Coordinates of C-alpha atoms in Angstrom, one line a residue:
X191 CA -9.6 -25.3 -52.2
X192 CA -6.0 -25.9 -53.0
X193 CA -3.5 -27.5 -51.3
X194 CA -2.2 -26.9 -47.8
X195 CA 1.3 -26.9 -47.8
X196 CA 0.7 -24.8 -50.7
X197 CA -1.6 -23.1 -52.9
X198 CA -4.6 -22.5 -51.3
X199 CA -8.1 -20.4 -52.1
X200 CA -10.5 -19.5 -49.5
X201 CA -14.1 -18.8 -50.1
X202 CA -17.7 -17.2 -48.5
X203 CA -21.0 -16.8 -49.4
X204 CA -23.8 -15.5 -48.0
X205 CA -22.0 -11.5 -47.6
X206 CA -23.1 -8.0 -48.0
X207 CA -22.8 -7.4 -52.2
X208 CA -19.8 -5.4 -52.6
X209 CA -18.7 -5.4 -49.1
X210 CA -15.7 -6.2 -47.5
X211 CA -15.1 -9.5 -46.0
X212 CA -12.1 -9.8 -43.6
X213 CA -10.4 -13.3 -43.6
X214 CA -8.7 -13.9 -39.8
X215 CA -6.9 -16.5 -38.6
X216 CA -4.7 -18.2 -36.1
X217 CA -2.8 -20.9 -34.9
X218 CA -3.2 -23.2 -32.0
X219 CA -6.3 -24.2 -29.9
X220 CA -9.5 -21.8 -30.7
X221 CA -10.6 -19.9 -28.0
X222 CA -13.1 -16.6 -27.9
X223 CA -11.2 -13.1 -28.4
X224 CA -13.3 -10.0 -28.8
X225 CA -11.7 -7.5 -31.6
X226 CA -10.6 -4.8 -29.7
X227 CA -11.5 -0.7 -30.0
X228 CA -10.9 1.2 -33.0
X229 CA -11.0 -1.6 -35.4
X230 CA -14.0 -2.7 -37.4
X231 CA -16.6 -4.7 -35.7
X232 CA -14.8 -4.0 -32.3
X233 CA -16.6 -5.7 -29.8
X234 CA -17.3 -8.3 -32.0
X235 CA -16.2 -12.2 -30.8
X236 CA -14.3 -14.7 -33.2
X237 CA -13.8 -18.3 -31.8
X238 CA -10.1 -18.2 -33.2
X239 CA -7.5 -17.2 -30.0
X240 CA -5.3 -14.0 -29.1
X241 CA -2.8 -14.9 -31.9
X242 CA -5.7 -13.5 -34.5
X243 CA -4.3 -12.4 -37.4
X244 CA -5.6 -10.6 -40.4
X245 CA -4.8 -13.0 -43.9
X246 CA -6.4 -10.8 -45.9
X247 CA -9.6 -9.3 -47.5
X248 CA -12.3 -9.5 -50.3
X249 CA -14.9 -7.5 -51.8
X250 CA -18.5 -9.9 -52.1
X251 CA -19.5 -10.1 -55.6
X252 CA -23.3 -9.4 -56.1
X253 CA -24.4 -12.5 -55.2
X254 CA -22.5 -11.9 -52.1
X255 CA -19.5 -14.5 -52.4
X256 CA -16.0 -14.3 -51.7
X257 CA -12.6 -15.3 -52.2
X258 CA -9.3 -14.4 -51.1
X259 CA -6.5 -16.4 -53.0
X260 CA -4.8 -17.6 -54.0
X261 CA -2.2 -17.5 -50.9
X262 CA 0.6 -19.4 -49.9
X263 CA -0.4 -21.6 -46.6
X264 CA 2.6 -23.4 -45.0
X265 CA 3.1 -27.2 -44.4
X266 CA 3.2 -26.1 -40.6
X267 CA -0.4 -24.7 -40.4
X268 CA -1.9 -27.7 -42.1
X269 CA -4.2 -29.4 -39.4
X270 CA -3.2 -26.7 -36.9
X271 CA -4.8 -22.9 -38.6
X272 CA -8.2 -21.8 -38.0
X273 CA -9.8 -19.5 -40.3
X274 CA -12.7 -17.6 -39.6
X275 CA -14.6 -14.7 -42.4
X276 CA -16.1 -11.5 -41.0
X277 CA -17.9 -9.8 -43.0
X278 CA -17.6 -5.9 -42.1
X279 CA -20.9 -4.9 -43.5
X280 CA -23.0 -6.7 -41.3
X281 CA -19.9 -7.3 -38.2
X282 CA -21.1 -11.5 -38.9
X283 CA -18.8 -14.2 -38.5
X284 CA -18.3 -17.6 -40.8
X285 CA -18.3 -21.0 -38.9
X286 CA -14.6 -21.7 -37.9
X287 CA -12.3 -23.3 -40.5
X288 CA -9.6 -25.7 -39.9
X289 CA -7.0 -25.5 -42.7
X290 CA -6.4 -29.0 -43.7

């Protein structure tokens, strides 16, 4: 919710009560990249692209929702960021996102 080229709030449902819930994104075309060794959930695939970057995290409520925000989002990445949740618990993606 929000704003892009502003303001923005991003939420998930469906996580692991009281787990964490990384929030990744990139910018550009999507493309498969695997998270790499030593991190959690290595070996697990996002459909964001080798520019993955961590935005932030959240704790899941216990219902098991979300929400990081809210966070500045740039008039640049409007149309253009992808945004995908993981949440650690469980090592499960969210569908993709594009920030609009």
């Amino acid at each position: 919710s929000g704003t892009c080229g502003g303001q923005m709030t991003f939420f998930t449902t469906g996580g692991t009560p009281g787990g964490t819930v990384a929030y990744v994104y990139a910018l550009g075309p999507g493309g498969p990249i695997t998270i790499p060794p030593g991190n959690p959930c290595a070996g697990t695939q996002l459909n964001l692209n080798a520019g993955a970057t961590l935005g932030g995290t959240a704790t899941s409520g216990p219902s098991g929702n979300s929400q990081l925000g809210p966070v500045n989002v740039p008039a640049g990445a409007c149309g253009v960021a992808r945004l995908q949740a993981l949440n650690i618990p469980t090592c499960t993606t969210s569908n993709l996102l594009i920030v609009q």
